[in-house]
mmCIF file of C-alpha atoms and ligand atoms in Angstrom:
data_model
loop_
_atom_site.group_PDB
_atom_site.id
_atom_site.type_symbol
_atom_site.label_atom_id
_atom_site.label_comp_id
_atom_site.label_asym_id
_atom_site.label_seq_id
_atom_site.Cartn_x
_atom_site.Cartn_y
_atom_site.Cartn_z
ATOM 1 C CA UNK A 19 -24.727 9.515 0.146
ATOM 2 C CA UNK A 20 -24.410 6.249 2.135
ATOM 3 C CA UNK A 21 -21.195 6.039 4.163
ATOM 4 C CA UNK A 22 -19.248 2.779 4.166
ATOM 5 C CA UNK A 23 -19.870 2.036 7.826
ATOM 6 C CA UNK A 24 -19.306 -1.195 9.703
ATOM 7 C CA UNK A 25 -20.871 -2.610 12.872
ATOM 8 C CA UNK A 26 -18.080 -1.222 15.034
ATOM 9 C CA UNK A 27 -18.572 2.436 14.189
ATOM 10 C CA UNK A 28 -15.757 2.693 11.677
ATOM 11 C CA UNK A 29 -16.345 4.446 8.354
ATOM 12 C CA UNK A 30 -14.209 3.629 5.308
ATOM 13 C CA UNK A 31 -13.209 6.791 3.439
ATOM 14 C CA UNK A 32 -9.811 5.658 2.103
ATOM 15 C CA UNK A 33 -10.000 3.431 -0.975
ATOM 16 C CA UNK A 34 -6.950 1.403 -2.053
ATOM 17 C CA UNK A 35 -7.236 0.361 -5.684
ATOM 18 C CA UNK A 36 -4.958 -2.300 -7.110
ATOM 19 C CA UNK A 37 -4.404 -1.677 -10.813
ATOM 20 C CA UNK A 38 -2.502 -4.892 -11.546
ATOM 21 C CA UNK A 39 -1.190 -7.900 -9.666
ATOM 22 C CA UNK A 40 1.986 -7.918 -11.780
ATOM 23 C CA UNK A 41 5.291 -6.592 -10.528
ATOM 24 C CA UNK A 42 8.721 -6.013 -12.032
ATOM 25 C CA UNK A 43 10.583 -6.694 -8.781
ATOM 26 C CA UNK A 44 10.673 -10.022 -6.969
ATOM 27 C CA UNK A 45 11.138 -9.003 -3.336
ATOM 28 C CA UNK A 46 11.666 -12.323 -1.627
ATOM 29 C CA UNK A 47 9.398 -11.434 1.293
ATOM 30 C CA UNK A 48 6.572 -10.833 -1.210
ATOM 31 C CA UNK A 49 6.796 -13.370 -4.040
ATOM 32 C CA UNK A 50 8.974 -16.183 -5.422
ATOM 33 C CA UNK A 51 11.766 -15.632 -7.976
ATOM 34 C CA UNK A 52 9.629 -16.924 -10.840
ATOM 35 C CA UNK A 53 6.752 -14.553 -10.020
ATOM 36 C CA UNK A 54 3.163 -15.724 -9.587
ATOM 37 C CA UNK A 55 0.334 -16.932 -11.807
ATOM 38 C CA UNK A 56 -0.845 -13.478 -12.913
ATOM 39 C CA UNK A 57 -4.516 -12.710 -13.380
ATOM 40 C CA UNK A 58 -5.717 -13.354 -16.950
ATOM 41 C CA UNK A 59 -6.165 -10.052 -18.795
ATOM 42 C CA UNK A 60 -9.925 -10.477 -19.190
ATOM 43 C CA UNK A 61 -10.349 -10.773 -15.429
ATOM 44 C CA UNK A 62 -8.647 -7.439 -14.761
ATOM 45 C CA UNK A 63 -10.953 -4.425 -14.673
ATOM 46 C CA UNK A 64 -10.675 -2.140 -17.678
ATOM 47 C CA UNK A 65 -9.778 1.522 -17.167
ATOM 48 C CA UNK A 66 -13.443 2.473 -17.608
ATOM 49 C CA UNK A 67 -14.536 -0.131 -15.064
ATOM 50 C CA UNK A 68 -11.978 1.098 -12.526
ATOM 51 C CA UNK A 69 -13.069 4.703 -12.990
ATOM 52 C CA UNK A 70 -16.744 3.785 -12.746
ATOM 53 C CA UNK A 71 -16.211 1.998 -9.409
ATOM 54 C CA UNK A 72 -14.078 4.823 -8.071
ATOM 55 C CA UNK A 73 -16.746 7.308 -9.146
ATOM 56 C CA UNK A 74 -19.440 5.382 -7.287
ATOM 57 C CA UNK A 75 -17.208 5.263 -4.202
ATOM 58 C CA UNK A 76 -16.553 9.016 -4.326
ATOM 59 C CA UNK A 77 -19.996 10.236 -5.366
ATOM 60 C CA UNK A 78 -22.181 7.831 -3.424
ATOM 61 C CA UNK A 79 -20.144 6.213 -0.663
ATOM 62 C CA UNK A 80 -18.179 9.045 0.910
ATOM 63 C CA UNK A 81 -14.690 8.002 -0.187
ATOM 64 C CA UNK A 82 -12.359 11.006 0.076
ATOM 65 C CA UNK A 83 -8.962 9.415 -0.586
ATOM 66 C CA UNK A 84 -7.983 7.107 -3.419
ATOM 67 C CA UNK A 85 -4.617 5.352 -3.479
ATOM 68 C CA UNK A 86 -3.538 3.386 -6.534
ATOM 69 C CA UNK A 87 -1.321 0.410 -5.849
ATOM 70 C CA UNK A 88 -0.649 -3.135 -7.003
ATOM 71 C CA UNK A 89 1.351 -5.275 -7.887
ATOM 72 C CA UNK A 90 3.193 -2.387 -9.498
ATOM 73 C CA UNK A 91 0.765 0.354 -10.604
ATOM 74 C CA UNK A 92 3.303 1.995 -12.950
ATOM 75 C CA UNK A 93 2.960 -1.126 -15.120
ATOM 76 C CA UNK A 94 -0.641 -0.128 -15.841
ATOM 77 C CA UNK A 95 -0.738 1.558 -19.269
ATOM 78 C CA UNK A 96 -3.764 3.733 -18.503
ATOM 79 C CA UNK A 97 -2.454 5.001 -15.154
ATOM 80 C CA UNK A 98 -2.151 8.704 -16.031
ATOM 81 C CA UNK A 99 -5.641 8.725 -17.537
ATOM 82 C CA UNK A 100 -7.115 6.869 -14.538
ATOM 83 C CA UNK A 101 -5.479 9.355 -12.166
ATOM 84 C CA UNK A 102 -6.787 12.322 -14.177
ATOM 85 C CA UNK A 103 -10.328 10.982 -14.309
ATOM 86 C CA UNK A 104 -10.246 10.204 -10.593
ATOM 87 C CA UNK A 105 -9.020 13.669 -9.664
ATOM 88 C CA UNK A 106 -11.744 15.215 -11.843
ATOM 89 C CA UNK A 107 -14.503 13.565 -9.780
ATOM 90 C CA UNK A 108 -16.568 15.769 -7.505
ATOM 91 C CA UNK A 109 -15.957 16.108 -4.634
ATOM 92 C CA UNK A 110 -12.373 15.771 -5.795
ATOM 93 C CA UNK A 111 -10.592 13.073 -3.761
ATOM 94 C CA UNK A 112 -6.983 13.073 -2.560
ATOM 95 C CA UNK A 113 -5.169 10.855 -5.051
ATOM 96 C CA UNK A 114 -1.953 9.040 -4.221
ATOM 97 C CA UNK A 115 0.183 6.190 -5.484
ATOM 98 C CA UNK A 116 2.215 3.422 -3.865
ATOM 99 C CA UNK A 117 4.982 2.298 -6.208
ATOM 100 C CA UNK A 118 8.384 0.644 -6.293
ATOM 101 C CA UNK A 119 9.583 3.687 -8.234
ATOM 102 C CA UNK A 120 10.779 1.864 -11.376
ATOM 103 C CA UNK A 121 9.877 4.147 -14.282
ATOM 104 C CA UNK A 122 8.673 6.926 -12.020
ATOM 105 C CA UNK A 123 11.423 9.151 -13.371
ATOM 106 C CA UNK A 124 9.720 9.160 -16.786
ATOM 107 C CA UNK A 125 6.129 9.588 -15.645
ATOM 108 C CA UNK A 126 6.228 11.675 -12.440
ATOM 109 C CA UNK A 127 5.489 14.991 -14.174
ATOM 110 C CA UNK A 128 2.624 13.534 -16.219
ATOM 111 C CA UNK A 129 1.136 12.070 -13.047
ATOM 112 C CA UNK A 130 1.420 15.373 -11.209
ATOM 113 C CA UNK A 131 -0.135 17.198 -14.182
ATOM 114 C CA UNK A 132 -3.008 14.673 -14.149
ATOM 115 C CA UNK A 133 -3.692 15.590 -10.532
ATOM 116 C CA UNK A 134 -1.758 13.039 -8.484
ATOM 117 C CA UNK A 135 -1.218 14.559 -5.033
ATOM 118 C CA UNK A 136 1.336 12.321 -3.373
ATOM 119 C CA UNK A 137 3.491 9.270 -3.820
ATOM 120 C CA UNK A 138 4.859 6.544 -1.536
ATOM 121 C CA UNK A 139 7.922 4.783 -2.892
ATOM 122 C CA UNK A 140 8.969 1.443 -1.461
ATOM 123 C CA UNK A 141 12.680 1.245 -0.738
ATOM 124 C CA UNK A 142 14.121 -1.110 1.880
ATOM 125 C CA UNK A 143 17.801 -0.193 1.549
ATOM 126 C CA UNK A 144 20.115 2.288 -0.124
ATOM 127 C CA UNK A 145 22.873 -0.274 -0.623
ATOM 128 C CA UNK A 146 22.973 -1.720 -4.141
ATOM 129 C CA UNK A 147 23.991 -5.190 -2.972
ATOM 130 C CA UNK A 148 21.235 -5.401 -0.351
ATOM 131 C CA UNK A 149 18.712 -4.033 -2.874
ATOM 132 C CA UNK A 150 19.638 -6.789 -5.334
ATOM 133 C CA UNK A 151 19.474 -9.394 -2.577
ATOM 134 C CA UNK A 152 15.965 -8.339 -1.492
ATOM 135 C CA UNK A 153 14.390 -7.554 -4.878
ATOM 136 C CA UNK A 154 16.368 -10.009 -7.054
ATOM 137 C CA UNK A 155 16.903 -7.108 -9.478
ATOM 138 C CA UNK A 156 19.728 -4.557 -9.821
ATOM 139 C CA UNK A 157 17.520 -1.501 -10.095
ATOM 140 C CA UNK A 158 18.450 0.717 -7.143
ATOM 141 C CA UNK A 159 19.521 3.668 -9.370
ATOM 142 C CA UNK A 160 16.082 3.664 -11.054
ATOM 143 C CA UNK A 161 14.304 3.918 -7.708
ATOM 144 C CA UNK A 162 16.616 6.713 -6.540
ATOM 145 C CA UNK A 163 15.981 8.601 -9.801
ATOM 146 C CA UNK A 164 12.238 7.999 -9.466
ATOM 147 C CA UNK A 165 12.183 9.470 -5.981
ATOM 148 C CA UNK A 166 14.060 12.567 -7.110
ATOM 149 C CA UNK A 167 11.694 12.999 -10.059
ATOM 150 C CA UNK A 168 8.665 12.708 -7.769
ATOM 151 C CA UNK A 169 10.038 15.433 -5.565
ATOM 152 C CA UNK A 170 10.813 17.698 -8.533
ATOM 153 C CA UNK A 171 7.273 17.130 -9.808
ATOM 154 C CA UNK A 172 5.889 18.373 -6.501
ATOM 155 C CA UNK A 173 4.363 15.057 -5.401
ATOM 156 C CA UNK A 174 4.933 16.064 -1.806
ATOM 157 C CA UNK A 175 5.457 14.860 0.799
ATOM 158 C CA UNK A 176 7.440 12.085 -0.854
ATOM 159 C CA UNK A 177 7.245 9.111 1.463
ATOM 160 C CA UNK A 178 9.570 6.122 1.523
ATOM 161 C CA UNK A 179 8.165 2.811 2.794
ATOM 162 C CA UNK A 180 10.618 0.214 4.068
ATOM 163 C CA UNK A 181 10.383 -3.282 5.491
ATOM 164 C CA UNK A 182 13.239 -4.561 7.655
ATOM 165 C CA UNK A 183 14.271 -8.184 7.273
ATOM 166 C CA UNK A 184 16.278 -9.927 9.946
ATOM 167 C CA UNK A 185 19.864 -10.586 8.906
ATOM 168 C CA UNK A 186 19.375 -8.731 5.609
ATOM 169 C CA UNK A 187 18.790 -5.006 6.237
ATOM 170 C CA UNK A 188 17.762 -4.826 9.905
ATOM 171 C CA UNK A 189 20.996 -2.984 10.713
ATOM 172 C CA UNK A 190 20.370 -0.336 8.028
ATOM 173 C CA UNK A 191 17.459 1.642 9.480
ATOM 174 C CA UNK A 192 19.554 4.622 10.718
ATOM 175 C CA UNK A 193 21.405 4.771 7.391
ATOM 176 C CA UNK A 194 18.136 4.764 5.440
ATOM 177 C CA UNK A 195 16.683 7.428 7.718
ATOM 178 C CA UNK A 196 19.766 9.623 7.298
ATOM 179 C CA UNK A 197 19.542 9.286 3.518
ATOM 180 C CA UNK A 198 15.834 10.224 3.559
ATOM 181 C CA UNK A 199 16.383 13.171 5.911
ATOM 182 C CA UNK A 200 19.096 14.600 3.630
ATOM 183 C CA UNK A 201 16.654 14.558 0.705
ATOM 184 C CA UNK A 202 13.507 15.609 2.532
ATOM 185 C CA UNK A 203 11.721 12.260 2.135
ATOM 186 C CA UNK A 204 9.525 10.939 4.954
ATOM 187 C CA UNK A 205 10.583 7.445 5.964
ATOM 188 C CA UNK A 206 8.088 4.945 7.328
ATOM 189 C CA UNK A 207 9.200 1.503 8.428
ATOM 190 C CA UNK A 208 6.595 -1.256 8.269
ATOM 191 C CA UNK A 209 6.488 -4.481 10.257
ATOM 192 C CA UNK A 210 6.501 -7.464 7.956
ATOM 193 C CA UNK A 211 3.042 -9.044 7.760
ATOM 194 C CA UNK A 212 1.915 -12.598 6.985
ATOM 195 C CA UNK A 213 1.012 -11.775 3.393
ATOM 196 C CA UNK A 214 3.806 -13.374 1.383
ATOM 197 C CA UNK A 215 2.875 -15.696 -1.469
ATOM 198 C CA UNK A 216 5.125 -18.462 -0.160
ATOM 199 C CA UNK A 217 3.616 -18.526 3.355
ATOM 200 C CA UNK A 218 7.085 -18.258 4.891
ATOM 201 C CA UNK A 219 6.362 -15.424 7.334
ATOM 202 C CA UNK A 220 7.421 -16.306 10.899
ATOM 203 C CA UNK A 221 6.616 -14.161 13.859
ATOM 204 C CA UNK A 222 10.079 -14.849 15.355
ATOM 205 C CA UNK A 223 11.757 -13.566 12.197
ATOM 206 C CA UNK A 224 9.750 -10.360 12.039
ATOM 207 C CA UNK A 225 11.596 -7.194 13.049
ATOM 208 C CA UNK A 226 9.251 -5.607 15.579
ATOM 209 C CA UNK A 227 8.380 -1.944 16.047
ATOM 210 C CA UNK A 228 10.257 -2.078 19.346
ATOM 211 C CA UNK A 229 13.405 -3.245 17.549
ATOM 212 C CA UNK A 230 12.936 -0.677 14.786
ATOM 213 C CA UNK A 231 12.690 2.113 17.364
ATOM 214 C CA UNK A 232 15.710 0.795 19.278
ATOM 215 C CA UNK A 233 17.746 0.711 16.091
ATOM 216 C CA UNK A 234 16.733 4.224 14.998
ATOM 217 C CA UNK A 235 17.154 5.426 18.582
ATOM 218 C CA UNK A 236 20.810 4.342 18.562
ATOM 219 C CA UNK A 237 21.542 7.123 16.063
ATOM 220 C CA UNK A 238 18.715 9.643 16.474
ATOM 221 C CA UNK A 239 16.747 11.215 19.271
ATOM 222 C CA UNK A 240 13.104 10.189 18.739
ATOM 223 C CA UNK A 241 10.115 11.647 20.534
ATOM 224 C CA UNK A 242 6.498 10.670 19.847
ATOM 225 C CA UNK A 243 4.886 13.264 17.602
ATOM 226 C CA UNK A 244 2.320 15.459 19.371
ATOM 227 C CA UNK A 245 0.175 15.388 16.210
ATOM 228 C CA UNK A 246 -2.932 13.224 16.700
ATOM 229 C CA UNK A 247 -2.582 10.000 14.763
ATOM 230 C CA UNK A 248 -6.217 9.620 13.698
ATOM 231 C CA UNK A 249 -6.641 6.742 11.290
ATOM 232 C CA UNK A 250 -3.049 6.913 9.994
ATOM 233 C CA UNK A 251 -1.291 3.551 10.202
ATOM 234 C CA UNK A 252 2.065 5.117 11.085
ATOM 235 C CA UNK A 253 2.983 6.187 14.577
ATOM 236 C CA UNK A 254 5.068 9.283 13.938
ATOM 237 C CA UNK A 255 8.221 10.257 15.846
ATOM 238 C CA UNK A 256 9.949 13.637 15.727
ATOM 239 C CA UNK A 257 13.625 13.199 14.792
ATOM 240 C CA UNK A 258 16.287 15.167 16.689
ATOM 241 C CA UNK A 259 13.823 17.828 17.790
ATOM 242 C CA UNK A 260 12.179 18.206 14.378
ATOM 243 C CA UNK A 261 10.753 19.258 12.102
ATOM 244 C CA UNK A 262 11.526 15.945 10.354
ATOM 245 C CA UNK A 263 9.627 12.850 11.421
ATOM 246 C CA UNK A 264 9.874 9.109 10.930
ATOM 247 C CA UNK A 265 6.931 6.718 11.004
ATOM 248 C CA UNK A 266 6.668 3.174 12.302
ATOM 249 C CA UNK A 267 3.784 1.008 11.104
ATOM 250 C CA UNK A 268 3.353 -1.722 13.694
ATOM 251 C CA UNK A 269 0.562 -3.671 12.044
ATOM 252 C CA UNK A 270 1.430 -6.853 13.924
ATOM 253 C CA UNK A 271 2.632 -5.857 17.396
ATOM 254 C CA UNK A 272 0.502 -2.719 17.829
ATOM 255 C CA UNK A 273 -2.552 -3.211 15.592
ATOM 256 C CA UNK A 274 -4.612 -0.130 14.772
ATOM 257 C CA UNK A 275 -7.692 -1.902 13.415
ATOM 258 C CA UNK A 276 -10.011 0.088 15.691
ATOM 259 C CA UNK A 277 -9.139 3.243 13.732
ATOM 260 C CA UNK A 278 -9.070 1.653 10.271
ATOM 261 C CA UNK A 279 -10.749 3.719 7.554
ATOM 262 C CA UNK A 280 -9.626 1.663 4.554
ATOM 263 C CA UNK A 281 -11.371 -0.502 1.996
ATOM 264 C CA UNK A 282 -9.705 -2.282 -0.909
ATOM 265 C CA UNK A 283 -10.578 -2.973 -4.528
ATOM 266 C CA UNK A 284 -8.476 -5.663 -6.209
ATOM 267 C CA UNK A 285 -7.390 -5.487 -9.854
ATOM 268 C CA UNK A 286 -10.051 -8.093 -10.685
ATOM 269 C CA UNK A 287 -12.829 -6.111 -9.079
ATOM 270 C CA UNK A 288 -13.197 -7.720 -5.657
ATOM 271 C CA UNK A 289 -13.935 -5.643 -2.582
ATOM 272 C CA UNK A 290 -11.894 -6.581 0.494
ATOM 273 C CA UNK A 291 -12.835 -4.900 3.739
ATOM 274 C CA UNK A 292 -9.455 -5.790 5.287
ATOM 275 C CA UNK A 293 -5.987 -6.793 4.028
ATOM 276 C CA UNK A 294 -6.505 -10.018 5.973
ATOM 277 C CA UNK A 295 -10.132 -10.654 4.986
ATOM 278 C CA UNK A 296 -10.929 -14.220 4.018
ATOM 279 C CA UNK A 297 -13.970 -13.180 2.025
ATOM 280 C CA UNK A 298 -14.386 -10.846 -0.927
ATOM 281 C CA UNK A 299 -17.335 -9.259 -2.640
ATOM 282 C CA UNK A 300 -17.398 -9.549 -6.426
ATOM 283 C CA UNK A 301 -18.164 -6.170 -7.965
ATOM 284 C CA UNK A 302 -16.803 -7.182 -11.362
ATOM 285 C CA UNK A 303 -19.563 -9.752 -11.780
ATOM 286 C CA UNK A 304 -22.100 -7.094 -10.829
ATOM 287 C CA UNK A 305 -20.572 -4.562 -13.238
ATOM 288 C CA UNK A 306 -20.397 -6.946 -16.139
ATOM 289 C CA UNK A 307 -23.833 -8.344 -15.335
ATOM 290 C CA UNK A 308 -25.364 -4.916 -15.962
ATOM 291 C CA UNK A 309 -25.911 -3.718 -12.387
ATOM 292 C CA UNK A 310 -26.707 -0.028 -12.071
ATOM 293 C CA UNK A 311 -24.732 2.327 -9.796
ATOM 294 C CA UNK A 312 -27.228 1.951 -6.934
ATOM 295 C CA UNK A 313 -26.918 -1.843 -6.960
ATOM 296 C CA UNK A 314 -23.127 -1.650 -6.964
ATOM 297 C CA UNK A 315 -23.192 0.862 -4.112
ATOM 298 C CA UNK A 316 -25.520 -1.419 -2.174
ATOM 299 C CA UNK A 317 -23.190 -4.421 -2.601
ATOM 300 C CA UNK A 318 -20.211 -2.303 -1.605
ATOM 301 C CA UNK A 319 -21.955 -1.050 1.543
ATOM 302 C CA UNK A 320 -22.872 -4.617 2.511
ATOM 303 C CA UNK A 321 -19.265 -5.758 1.972
ATOM 304 C CA UNK A 322 -17.926 -3.133 4.374
ATOM 305 C CA UNK A 323 -20.704 -3.657 6.930
ATOM 306 C CA UNK A 324 -19.359 -7.171 7.552
ATOM 307 C CA UNK A 325 -15.827 -6.017 8.427
ATOM 308 C CA UNK A 326 -14.410 -7.859 11.448
ATOM 309 C CA UNK A 327 -13.185 -5.874 14.464
ATOM 310 C CA UNK A 328 -9.548 -6.791 13.861
ATOM 311 C CA UNK A 329 -7.159 -8.576 11.504
ATOM 312 C CA UNK A 330 -6.670 -11.450 13.938
ATOM 313 C CA UNK A 331 -2.935 -11.977 13.213
ATOM 314 C CA UNK A 332 -2.395 -12.439 16.925
ATOM 315 C CA UNK A 333 -5.195 -14.992 17.370
ATOM 316 C CA UNK A 334 -4.192 -18.657 17.572
ATOM 317 C CA UNK A 335 -6.790 -19.407 14.894
ATOM 318 C CA UNK A 336 -5.345 -16.867 12.400
ATOM 319 C CA UNK A 337 -5.223 -18.064 8.812
ATOM 320 C CA UNK A 338 -3.248 -16.158 6.179
ATOM 321 C CA UNK A 339 -5.525 -14.879 3.380
ATOM 322 C CA UNK A 340 -5.492 -16.833 0.119
ATOM 323 C CA UNK A 341 -4.257 -13.834 -1.846
ATOM 324 C CA UNK A 342 -0.758 -12.498 -1.191
ATOM 325 C CA UNK A 343 -0.108 -8.786 -0.683
ATOM 326 C CA UNK A 344 0.845 -8.297 -4.347
ATOM 327 C CA UNK A 345 -2.560 -9.572 -5.503
ATOM 328 C CA UNK A 346 -4.531 -7.599 -2.928
ATOM 329 C CA UNK A 347 -2.855 -4.222 -3.264
ATOM 330 C CA UNK A 348 -0.533 -3.121 -0.484
HETATM 331 N N1 SAM B 252 4.704 -2.365 -6.057
HETATM 332 C C1 SAM B 252 4.285 -1.281 -5.209
HETATM 333 C C2 SAM B 252 5.348 -0.962 -4.193
HETATM 334 O O1 SAM B 252 6.395 -1.597 -4.202
HETATM 335 O O2 SAM B 252 5.133 -0.077 -3.383
HETATM 336 C C3 SAM B 252 2.955 -1.467 -4.541
HETATM 337 C C4 SAM B 252 2.611 -2.812 -4.003
HETATM 338 S S1 SAM B 252 3.680 -3.430 -2.727
HETATM 339 C C5 SAM B 252 2.862 -4.948 -2.353
HETATM 340 C C6 SAM B 252 3.269 -2.314 -1.404
HETATM 341 C C7 SAM B 252 4.122 -2.399 -0.197
HETATM 342 O O3 SAM B 252 3.891 -3.617 0.451
HETATM 343 C C8 SAM B 252 5.617 -2.320 -0.421
HETATM 344 O O4 SAM B 252 6.111 -1.262 0.363
HETATM 345 C C9 SAM B 252 6.140 -3.623 0.097
HETATM 346 O O5 SAM B 252 7.385 -3.489 0.716
HETATM 347 C C10 SAM B 252 5.081 -3.981 1.095
HETATM 348 N N2 SAM B 252 4.989 -5.393 1.419
HETATM 349 C C11 SAM B 252 4.978 -6.460 0.605
HETATM 350 N N3 SAM B 252 4.867 -7.594 1.311
HETATM 351 C C12 SAM B 252 4.794 -7.231 2.611
HETATM 352 C C13 SAM B 252 4.651 -7.923 3.825
HETATM 353 N N4 SAM B 252 4.579 -9.245 3.844
HETATM 354 N N5 SAM B 252 4.595 -7.219 4.966
HETATM 355 C C14 SAM B 252 4.676 -5.865 4.951
HETATM 356 N N6 SAM B 252 4.808 -5.153 3.842
HETATM 357 C C15 SAM B 252 4.865 -5.824 2.681
#
């Protein structure tokens, strides 16, 4: 086994796999109303190709956690089968999913039966009008039903990921937290990152972790969780004495790159050693060119070895990556 180590002593054990770049929402901080130029079908890895790469990562490269994302991973027809085959690998990895929740109501039990351990559902508001404003779709009831189905299916802990947007939902954090607490969902609020397709992100517009905490703190008593954070992106806070917690992911104002243990595989088979990487390593070409497992593992190890010490968002020379979040896999 060769660990995915970089020059700064970090070891990648958490693999994020994008299963499609397509999405059925149009969150305006992510992509334009008309969507994006989706990857041609032949460029997207097949189910067998995805499972082969995940197997190499688990069996040969020390990956212990696999998270399927996108785009919207529930749009991937073979999802349940991919999850089942991933969970059946040895040593069996933790398998989770990041989804917008549309359609989760129908498939949550099948996913749990296939071995899915956990789910993160993205939900920025519980107000129907704000949901429609952000996502350009009137689908809030579907997401709410999807969350409930995930919980019934035992995909615990059910986490809710939210992004706050100034002047849109930045006054709704306490309301969203209250709603999650009532249902036993773990809320995590994420700082908006420069990963939108339109390149419209502005630091001044971003709702900072400090503001998020001030807003939540106006309604709840928050104390930093005594649990060690490790490589988790979220800083956890105990709410009103516990046991419930809320997480804040301050990727921009309090970067946690030094503890990063993640590596990404895009839907078209490119390895990215960072969300903000400007270079990728083409495993699809290797796969389709007949490379054996050892060669693929070698390329993968080399791709991670070159990981930079940090994402550089706060450097004056920072350049947004060419791919938006939806095409990388959030
Ligand atoms: N479609 C799935 C979903 O909605 O969870 C998975 C992909 S989506 C890109 C993953 C997460 O990225 C969502 O929670 C979304 O809110 C978040 N996201 C998208 N653009 C972002 C940005 N610029 N900064 C921070 N988070 C972003």
